[in-house]
mmCIF file of C-alpha atoms in Angstrom:
data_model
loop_
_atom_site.group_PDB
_atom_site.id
_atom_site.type_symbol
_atom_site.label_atom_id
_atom_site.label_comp_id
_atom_site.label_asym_id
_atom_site.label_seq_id
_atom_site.Cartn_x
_atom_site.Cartn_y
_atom_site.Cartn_z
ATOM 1 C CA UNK A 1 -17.583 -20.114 8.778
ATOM 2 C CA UNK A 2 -13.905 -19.596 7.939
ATOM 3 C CA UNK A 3 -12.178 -17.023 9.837
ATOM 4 C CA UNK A 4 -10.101 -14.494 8.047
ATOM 5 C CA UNK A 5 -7.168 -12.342 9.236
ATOM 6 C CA UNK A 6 -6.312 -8.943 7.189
ATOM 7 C CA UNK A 7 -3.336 -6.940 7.340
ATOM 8 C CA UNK A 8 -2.728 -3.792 5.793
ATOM 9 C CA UNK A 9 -1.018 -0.922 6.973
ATOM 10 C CA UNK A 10 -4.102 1.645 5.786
ATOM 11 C CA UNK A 11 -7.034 1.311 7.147
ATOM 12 C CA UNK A 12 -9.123 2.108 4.309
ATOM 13 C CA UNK A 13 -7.763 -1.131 2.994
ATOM 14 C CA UNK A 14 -8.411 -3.468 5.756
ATOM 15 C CA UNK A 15 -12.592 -1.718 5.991
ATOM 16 C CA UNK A 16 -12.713 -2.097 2.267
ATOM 17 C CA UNK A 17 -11.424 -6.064 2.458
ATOM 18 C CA UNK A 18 -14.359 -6.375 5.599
ATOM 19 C CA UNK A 19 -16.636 -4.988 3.648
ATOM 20 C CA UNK A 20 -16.650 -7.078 0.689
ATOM 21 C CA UNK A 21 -16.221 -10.860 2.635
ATOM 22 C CA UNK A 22 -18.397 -10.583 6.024
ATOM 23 C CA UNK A 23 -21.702 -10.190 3.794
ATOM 24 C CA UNK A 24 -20.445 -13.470 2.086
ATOM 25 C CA UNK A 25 -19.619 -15.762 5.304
ATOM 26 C CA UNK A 26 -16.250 -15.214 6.563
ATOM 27 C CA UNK A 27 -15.576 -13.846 9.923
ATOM 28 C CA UNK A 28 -13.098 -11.311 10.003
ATOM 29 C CA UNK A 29 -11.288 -12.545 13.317
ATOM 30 C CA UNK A 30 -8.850 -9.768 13.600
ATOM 31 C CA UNK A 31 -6.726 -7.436 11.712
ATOM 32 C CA UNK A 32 -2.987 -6.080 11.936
ATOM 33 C CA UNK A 33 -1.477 -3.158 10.806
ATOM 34 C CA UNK A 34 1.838 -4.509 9.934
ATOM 35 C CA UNK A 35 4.628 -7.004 9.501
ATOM 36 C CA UNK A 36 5.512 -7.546 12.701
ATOM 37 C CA UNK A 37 1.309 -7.548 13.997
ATOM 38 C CA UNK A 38 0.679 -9.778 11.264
ATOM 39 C CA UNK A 39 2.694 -12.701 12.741
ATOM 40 C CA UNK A 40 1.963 -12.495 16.434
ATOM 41 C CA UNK A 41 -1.942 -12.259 15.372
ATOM 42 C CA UNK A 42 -1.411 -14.949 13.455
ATOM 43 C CA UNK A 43 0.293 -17.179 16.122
ATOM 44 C CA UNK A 44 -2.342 -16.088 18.622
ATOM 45 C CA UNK A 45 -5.780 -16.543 16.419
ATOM 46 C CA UNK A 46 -5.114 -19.274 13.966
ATOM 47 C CA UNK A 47 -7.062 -18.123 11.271
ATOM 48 C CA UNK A 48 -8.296 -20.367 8.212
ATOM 49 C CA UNK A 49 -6.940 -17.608 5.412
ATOM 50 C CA UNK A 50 -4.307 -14.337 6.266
ATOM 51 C CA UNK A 51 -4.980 -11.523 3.789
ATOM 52 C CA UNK A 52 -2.146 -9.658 3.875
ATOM 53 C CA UNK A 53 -0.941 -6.546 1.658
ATOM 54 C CA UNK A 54 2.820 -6.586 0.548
ATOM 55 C CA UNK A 55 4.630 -3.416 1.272
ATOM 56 C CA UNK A 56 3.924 -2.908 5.345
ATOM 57 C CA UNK A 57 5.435 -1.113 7.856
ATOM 58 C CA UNK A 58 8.137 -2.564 10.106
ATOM 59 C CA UNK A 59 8.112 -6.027 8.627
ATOM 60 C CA UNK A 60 7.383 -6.484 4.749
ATOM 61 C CA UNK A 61 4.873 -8.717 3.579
ATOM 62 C CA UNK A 62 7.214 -11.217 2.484
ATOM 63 C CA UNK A 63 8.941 -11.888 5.407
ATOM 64 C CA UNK A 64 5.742 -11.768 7.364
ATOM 65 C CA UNK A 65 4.667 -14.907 4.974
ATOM 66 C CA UNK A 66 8.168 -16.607 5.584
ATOM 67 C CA UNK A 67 7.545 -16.200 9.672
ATOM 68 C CA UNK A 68 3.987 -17.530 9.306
ATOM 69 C CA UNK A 69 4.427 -20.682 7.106
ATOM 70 C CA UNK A 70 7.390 -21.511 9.384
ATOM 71 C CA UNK A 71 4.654 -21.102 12.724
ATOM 72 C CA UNK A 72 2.481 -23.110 10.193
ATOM 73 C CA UNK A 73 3.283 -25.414 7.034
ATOM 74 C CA UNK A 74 0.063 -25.359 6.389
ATOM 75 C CA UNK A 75 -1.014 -21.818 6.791
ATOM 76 C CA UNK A 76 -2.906 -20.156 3.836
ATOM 77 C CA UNK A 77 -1.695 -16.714 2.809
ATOM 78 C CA UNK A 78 -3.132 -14.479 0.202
ATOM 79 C CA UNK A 79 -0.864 -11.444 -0.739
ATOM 80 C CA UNK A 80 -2.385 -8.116 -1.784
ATOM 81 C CA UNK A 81 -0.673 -6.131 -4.403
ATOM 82 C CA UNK A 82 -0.529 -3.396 -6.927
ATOM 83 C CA UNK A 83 -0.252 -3.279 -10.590
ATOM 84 C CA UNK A 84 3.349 -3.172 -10.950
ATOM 85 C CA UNK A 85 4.089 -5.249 -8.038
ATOM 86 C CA UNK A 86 4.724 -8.662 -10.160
ATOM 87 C CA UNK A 87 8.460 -9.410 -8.921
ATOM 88 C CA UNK A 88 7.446 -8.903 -5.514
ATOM 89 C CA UNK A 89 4.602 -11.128 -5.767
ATOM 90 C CA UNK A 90 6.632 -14.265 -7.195
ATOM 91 C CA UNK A 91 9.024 -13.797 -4.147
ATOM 92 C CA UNK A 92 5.811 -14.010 -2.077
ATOM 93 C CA UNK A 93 4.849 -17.273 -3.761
ATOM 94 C CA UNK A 94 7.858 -18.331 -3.389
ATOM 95 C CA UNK A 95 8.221 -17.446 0.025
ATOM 96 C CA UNK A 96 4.544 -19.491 0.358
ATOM 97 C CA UNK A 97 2.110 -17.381 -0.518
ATOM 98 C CA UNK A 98 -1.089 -19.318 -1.336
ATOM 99 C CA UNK A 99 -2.851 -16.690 -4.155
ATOM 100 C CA UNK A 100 -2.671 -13.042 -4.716
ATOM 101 C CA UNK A 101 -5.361 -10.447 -5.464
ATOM 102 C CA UNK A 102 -4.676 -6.958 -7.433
ATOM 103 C CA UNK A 103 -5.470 -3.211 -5.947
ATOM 104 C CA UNK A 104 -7.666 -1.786 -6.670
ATOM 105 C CA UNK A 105 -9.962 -4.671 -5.359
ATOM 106 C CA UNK A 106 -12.772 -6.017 -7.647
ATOM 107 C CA UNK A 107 -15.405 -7.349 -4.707
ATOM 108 C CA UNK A 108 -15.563 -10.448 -7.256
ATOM 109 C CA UNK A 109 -12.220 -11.299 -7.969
ATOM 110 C CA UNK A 110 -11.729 -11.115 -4.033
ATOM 111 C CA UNK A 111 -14.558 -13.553 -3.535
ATOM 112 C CA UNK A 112 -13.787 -16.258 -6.003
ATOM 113 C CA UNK A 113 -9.901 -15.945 -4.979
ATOM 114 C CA UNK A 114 -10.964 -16.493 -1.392
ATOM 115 C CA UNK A 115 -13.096 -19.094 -1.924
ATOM 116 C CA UNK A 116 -10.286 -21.085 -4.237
ATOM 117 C CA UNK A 117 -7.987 -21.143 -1.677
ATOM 118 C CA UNK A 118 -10.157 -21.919 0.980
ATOM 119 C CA UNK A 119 -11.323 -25.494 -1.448
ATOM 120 C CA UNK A 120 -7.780 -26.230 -2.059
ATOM 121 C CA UNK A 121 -6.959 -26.191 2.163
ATOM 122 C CA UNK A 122 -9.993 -28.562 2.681
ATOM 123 C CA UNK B 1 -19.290 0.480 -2.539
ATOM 124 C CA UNK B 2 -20.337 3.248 -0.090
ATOM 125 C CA UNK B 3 -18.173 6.120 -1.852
ATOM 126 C CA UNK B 4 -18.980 8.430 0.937
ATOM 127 C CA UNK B 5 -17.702 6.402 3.726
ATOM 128 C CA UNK B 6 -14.188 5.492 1.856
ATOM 129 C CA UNK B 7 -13.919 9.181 0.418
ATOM 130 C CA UNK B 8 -14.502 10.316 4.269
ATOM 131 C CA UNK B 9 -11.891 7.532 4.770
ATOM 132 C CA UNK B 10 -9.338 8.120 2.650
ATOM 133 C CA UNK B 11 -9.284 11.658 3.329
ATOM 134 C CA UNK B 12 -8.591 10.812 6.774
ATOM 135 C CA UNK B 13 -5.637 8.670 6.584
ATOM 136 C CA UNK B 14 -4.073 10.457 3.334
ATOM 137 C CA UNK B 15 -4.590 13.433 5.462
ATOM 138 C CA UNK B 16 -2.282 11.594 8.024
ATOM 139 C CA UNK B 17 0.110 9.760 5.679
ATOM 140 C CA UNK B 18 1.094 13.249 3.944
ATOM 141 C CA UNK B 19 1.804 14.371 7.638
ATOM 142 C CA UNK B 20 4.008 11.890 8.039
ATOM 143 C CA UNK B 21 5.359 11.980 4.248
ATOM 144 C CA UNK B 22 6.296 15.675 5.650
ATOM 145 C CA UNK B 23 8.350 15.017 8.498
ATOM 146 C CA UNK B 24 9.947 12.440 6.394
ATOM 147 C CA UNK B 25 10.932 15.010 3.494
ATOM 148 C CA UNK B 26 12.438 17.199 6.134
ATOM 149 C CA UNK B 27 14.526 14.389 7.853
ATOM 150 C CA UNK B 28 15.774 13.945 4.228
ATOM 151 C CA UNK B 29 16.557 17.816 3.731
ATOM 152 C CA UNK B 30 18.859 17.175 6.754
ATOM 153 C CA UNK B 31 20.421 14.078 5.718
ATOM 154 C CA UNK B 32 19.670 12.381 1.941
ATOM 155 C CA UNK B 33 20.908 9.290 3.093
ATOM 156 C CA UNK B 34 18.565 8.270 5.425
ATOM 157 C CA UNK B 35 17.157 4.954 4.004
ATOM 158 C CA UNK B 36 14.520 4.864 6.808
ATOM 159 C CA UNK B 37 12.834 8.131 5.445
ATOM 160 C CA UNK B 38 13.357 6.909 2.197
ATOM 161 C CA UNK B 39 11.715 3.785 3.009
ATOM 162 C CA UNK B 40 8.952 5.802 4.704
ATOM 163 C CA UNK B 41 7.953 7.983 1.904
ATOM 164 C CA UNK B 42 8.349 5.011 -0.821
ATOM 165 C CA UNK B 43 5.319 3.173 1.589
ATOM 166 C CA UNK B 44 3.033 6.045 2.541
ATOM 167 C CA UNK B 45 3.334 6.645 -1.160
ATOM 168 C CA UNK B 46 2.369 3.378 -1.700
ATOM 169 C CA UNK B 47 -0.522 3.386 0.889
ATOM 170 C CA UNK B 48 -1.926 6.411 -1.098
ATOM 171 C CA UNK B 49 -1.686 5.162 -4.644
ATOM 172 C CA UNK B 50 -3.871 1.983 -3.324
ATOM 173 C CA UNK B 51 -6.747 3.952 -1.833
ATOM 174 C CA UNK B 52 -6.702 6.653 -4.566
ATOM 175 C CA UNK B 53 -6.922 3.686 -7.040
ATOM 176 C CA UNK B 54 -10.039 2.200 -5.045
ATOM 177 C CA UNK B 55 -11.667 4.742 -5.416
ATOM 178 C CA UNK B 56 -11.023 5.932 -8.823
ATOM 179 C CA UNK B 57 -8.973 9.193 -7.932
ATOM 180 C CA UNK B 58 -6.715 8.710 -11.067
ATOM 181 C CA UNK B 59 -4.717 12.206 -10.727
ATOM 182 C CA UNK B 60 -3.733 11.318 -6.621
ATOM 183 C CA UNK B 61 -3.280 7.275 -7.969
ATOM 184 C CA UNK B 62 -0.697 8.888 -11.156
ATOM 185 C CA UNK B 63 1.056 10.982 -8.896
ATOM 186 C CA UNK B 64 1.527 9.153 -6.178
ATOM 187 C CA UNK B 65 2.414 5.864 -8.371
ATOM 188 C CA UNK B 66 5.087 8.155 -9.959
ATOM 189 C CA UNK B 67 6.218 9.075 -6.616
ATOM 190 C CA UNK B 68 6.735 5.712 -5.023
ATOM 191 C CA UNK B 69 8.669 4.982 -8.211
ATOM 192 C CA UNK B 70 11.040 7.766 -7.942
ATOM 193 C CA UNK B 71 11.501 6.351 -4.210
ATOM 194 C CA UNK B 72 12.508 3.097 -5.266
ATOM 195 C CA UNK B 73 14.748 4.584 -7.557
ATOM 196 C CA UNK B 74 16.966 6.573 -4.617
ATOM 197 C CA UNK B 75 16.506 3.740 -2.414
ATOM 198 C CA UNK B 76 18.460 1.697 -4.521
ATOM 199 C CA UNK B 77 21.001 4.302 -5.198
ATOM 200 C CA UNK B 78 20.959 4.690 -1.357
ATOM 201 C CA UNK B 79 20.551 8.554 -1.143
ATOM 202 C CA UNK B 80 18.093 11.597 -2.655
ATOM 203 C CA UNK B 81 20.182 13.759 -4.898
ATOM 204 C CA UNK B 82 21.051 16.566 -3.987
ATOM 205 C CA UNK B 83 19.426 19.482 -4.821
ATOM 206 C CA UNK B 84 17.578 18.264 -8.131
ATOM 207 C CA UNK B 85 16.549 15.174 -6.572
ATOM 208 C CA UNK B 86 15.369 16.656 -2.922
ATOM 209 C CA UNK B 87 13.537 19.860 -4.953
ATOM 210 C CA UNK B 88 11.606 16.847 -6.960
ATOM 211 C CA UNK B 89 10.430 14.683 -3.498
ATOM 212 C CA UNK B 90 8.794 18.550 -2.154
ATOM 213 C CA UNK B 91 7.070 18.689 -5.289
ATOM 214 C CA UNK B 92 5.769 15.813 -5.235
ATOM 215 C CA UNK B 93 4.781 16.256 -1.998
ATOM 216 C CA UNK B 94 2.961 19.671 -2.440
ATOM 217 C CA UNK B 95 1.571 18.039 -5.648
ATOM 218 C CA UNK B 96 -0.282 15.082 -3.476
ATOM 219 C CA UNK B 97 -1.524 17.693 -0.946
ATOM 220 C CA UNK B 98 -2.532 20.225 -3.478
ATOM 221 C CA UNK B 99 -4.264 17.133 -5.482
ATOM 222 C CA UNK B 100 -5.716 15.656 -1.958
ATOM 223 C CA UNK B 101 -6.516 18.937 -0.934
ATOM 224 C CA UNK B 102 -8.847 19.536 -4.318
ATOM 225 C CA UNK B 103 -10.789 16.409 -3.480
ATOM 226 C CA UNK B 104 -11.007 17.340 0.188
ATOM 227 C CA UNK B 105 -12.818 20.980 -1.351
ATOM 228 C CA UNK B 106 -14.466 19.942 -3.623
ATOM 229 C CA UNK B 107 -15.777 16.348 -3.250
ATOM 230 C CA UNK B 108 -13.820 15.715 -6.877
ATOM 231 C CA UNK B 109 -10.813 14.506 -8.171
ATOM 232 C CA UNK B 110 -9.260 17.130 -10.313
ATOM 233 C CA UNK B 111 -7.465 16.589 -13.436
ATOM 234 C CA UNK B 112 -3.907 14.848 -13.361
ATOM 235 C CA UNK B 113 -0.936 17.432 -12.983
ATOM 236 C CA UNK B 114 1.117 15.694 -16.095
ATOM 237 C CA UNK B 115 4.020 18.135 -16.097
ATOM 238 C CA UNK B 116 4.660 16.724 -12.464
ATOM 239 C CA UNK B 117 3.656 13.102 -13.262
ATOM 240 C CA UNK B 118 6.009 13.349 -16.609
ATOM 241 C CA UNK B 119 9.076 14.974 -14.206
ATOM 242 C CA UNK B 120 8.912 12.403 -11.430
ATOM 243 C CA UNK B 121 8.579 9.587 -13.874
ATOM 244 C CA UNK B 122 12.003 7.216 -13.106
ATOM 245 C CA UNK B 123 14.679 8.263 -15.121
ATOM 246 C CA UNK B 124 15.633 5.083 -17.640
ATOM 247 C CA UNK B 125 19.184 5.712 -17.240
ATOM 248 C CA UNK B 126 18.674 5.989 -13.392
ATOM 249 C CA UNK B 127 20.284 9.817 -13.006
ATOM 250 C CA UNK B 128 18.536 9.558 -10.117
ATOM 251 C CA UNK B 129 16.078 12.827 -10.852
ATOM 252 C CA UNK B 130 18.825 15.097 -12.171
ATOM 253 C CA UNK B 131 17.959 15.524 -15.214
ATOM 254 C CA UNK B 132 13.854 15.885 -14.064
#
């Protein structure tokens, strides 16, 4: 079962992200409510995927990507944004970022995203 | 998608983020410049946009899309004008809890407020809302 860390400053978000991968086999193993979370939750669970919106408090999701791949090389990152978002999501790629999924979430596109970067790390 | 539990939800924490989206437009009022309320408003703006879009809400998703705009637009000129400019962020805050409000009554989102939506729209030749 991979295990799956979310981080999103709204809760909504981060229930609505649960919602649509536990029924499919990943185990949510903890979730973070911003930049700074992200990292040290990160360092302490070593989850196989971090789902992780873009604009958070106190740390932005880009330089929460740059402090986890340098923890990890290896660490696979998927970026959450909204339409409208496209600069900030190259940066992200750029800054390691494995994928990237659009709000507002299609339970589908989340799925087959997941799963594709999940293949790639094995 | 269990629309009650995310309306219940969203309600909730937009109920919260406009709080906080308050206290941030006064700490403006006192000083424009402040890039952390700036900063603030541009991401509880965002925060609301992304659950309002979830779950269809297109009049709270407009406005508040317009909104965080607007933000990014003083943030890079590193101040709300004033008095156009701070008169603009307060309606756009009474807007999203007038909007918010409506769904919280009456279980619906009501129809987009376009004369706000059209005056918070970022100005192309970045006036910086003085000409809203």
């Amino acid at each position: 079962m991979k295990r799956v860390l979310i981080a999103d400053d709204a809760s909504f978000m981060r229930q609505m992200i649960r919602d649509i991968i536990e029924p499919e086999g990943y185990e949510v193993v903890g979730e973070a409510a911003d930049g700074v979370d992200v990292v040290e939750k990160f360092r302490r669970l070593h989850p196989d995927v971090v789902m992780m919106d873009i604009v958070m408090p106190k740390r932005s999701g880009i330089d929460a990507v740059k402090a986890i791949k340098a923890a990890d090389a290896g660490a696979c990152v998927v970026m959450c944004s909204a339409l409208g978002q496209e600069s900030l999501v190259i940066e992200a790629m750029q800054a390691g970022a494995r994928d990237f999924i659009v709000k507002p979430f299609k339970p589908d596109a989340v799925l087959a995203t997941l799963a594709k970067v999940v293949e790639k790390a094995e | 998608m269990d629309l009650a539990k995310y309306r219940a939800l969203f309600l909730e924490e937009a109920t919260e983020h406009l709080a906080e989206m308050s206290r941030a437009c006064l700490a403006l009022e006192k000083d424009p410049a402040s890039g952390d309320s700036i900063d603030l408003v541009f991401r509880l703006a965002h925060s609301i946009k992304g659950m309002a879009a979830a779950l269809e809400y297109d009049a709270v998703t407009r406005l508040a899309h317009r909104l965080e705009d607007r933000m990014a637009v003083w943030r890079a000129q590193g101040r709300v004008d004033v008095p156009e400019g701070l008169a603009l962020l307060f309606r756009g805050l009474e807007g999203l809890e007038r909007t918010i409000g409506a769904v919280r009554s009456t279980g619906v989102c009501p129809e987009p407020d376009e004369g706000l939506i059209a005056a918070l729209a970022a100005p192309p030749d970045g006036d910086g809302g003085k000409k809203a």
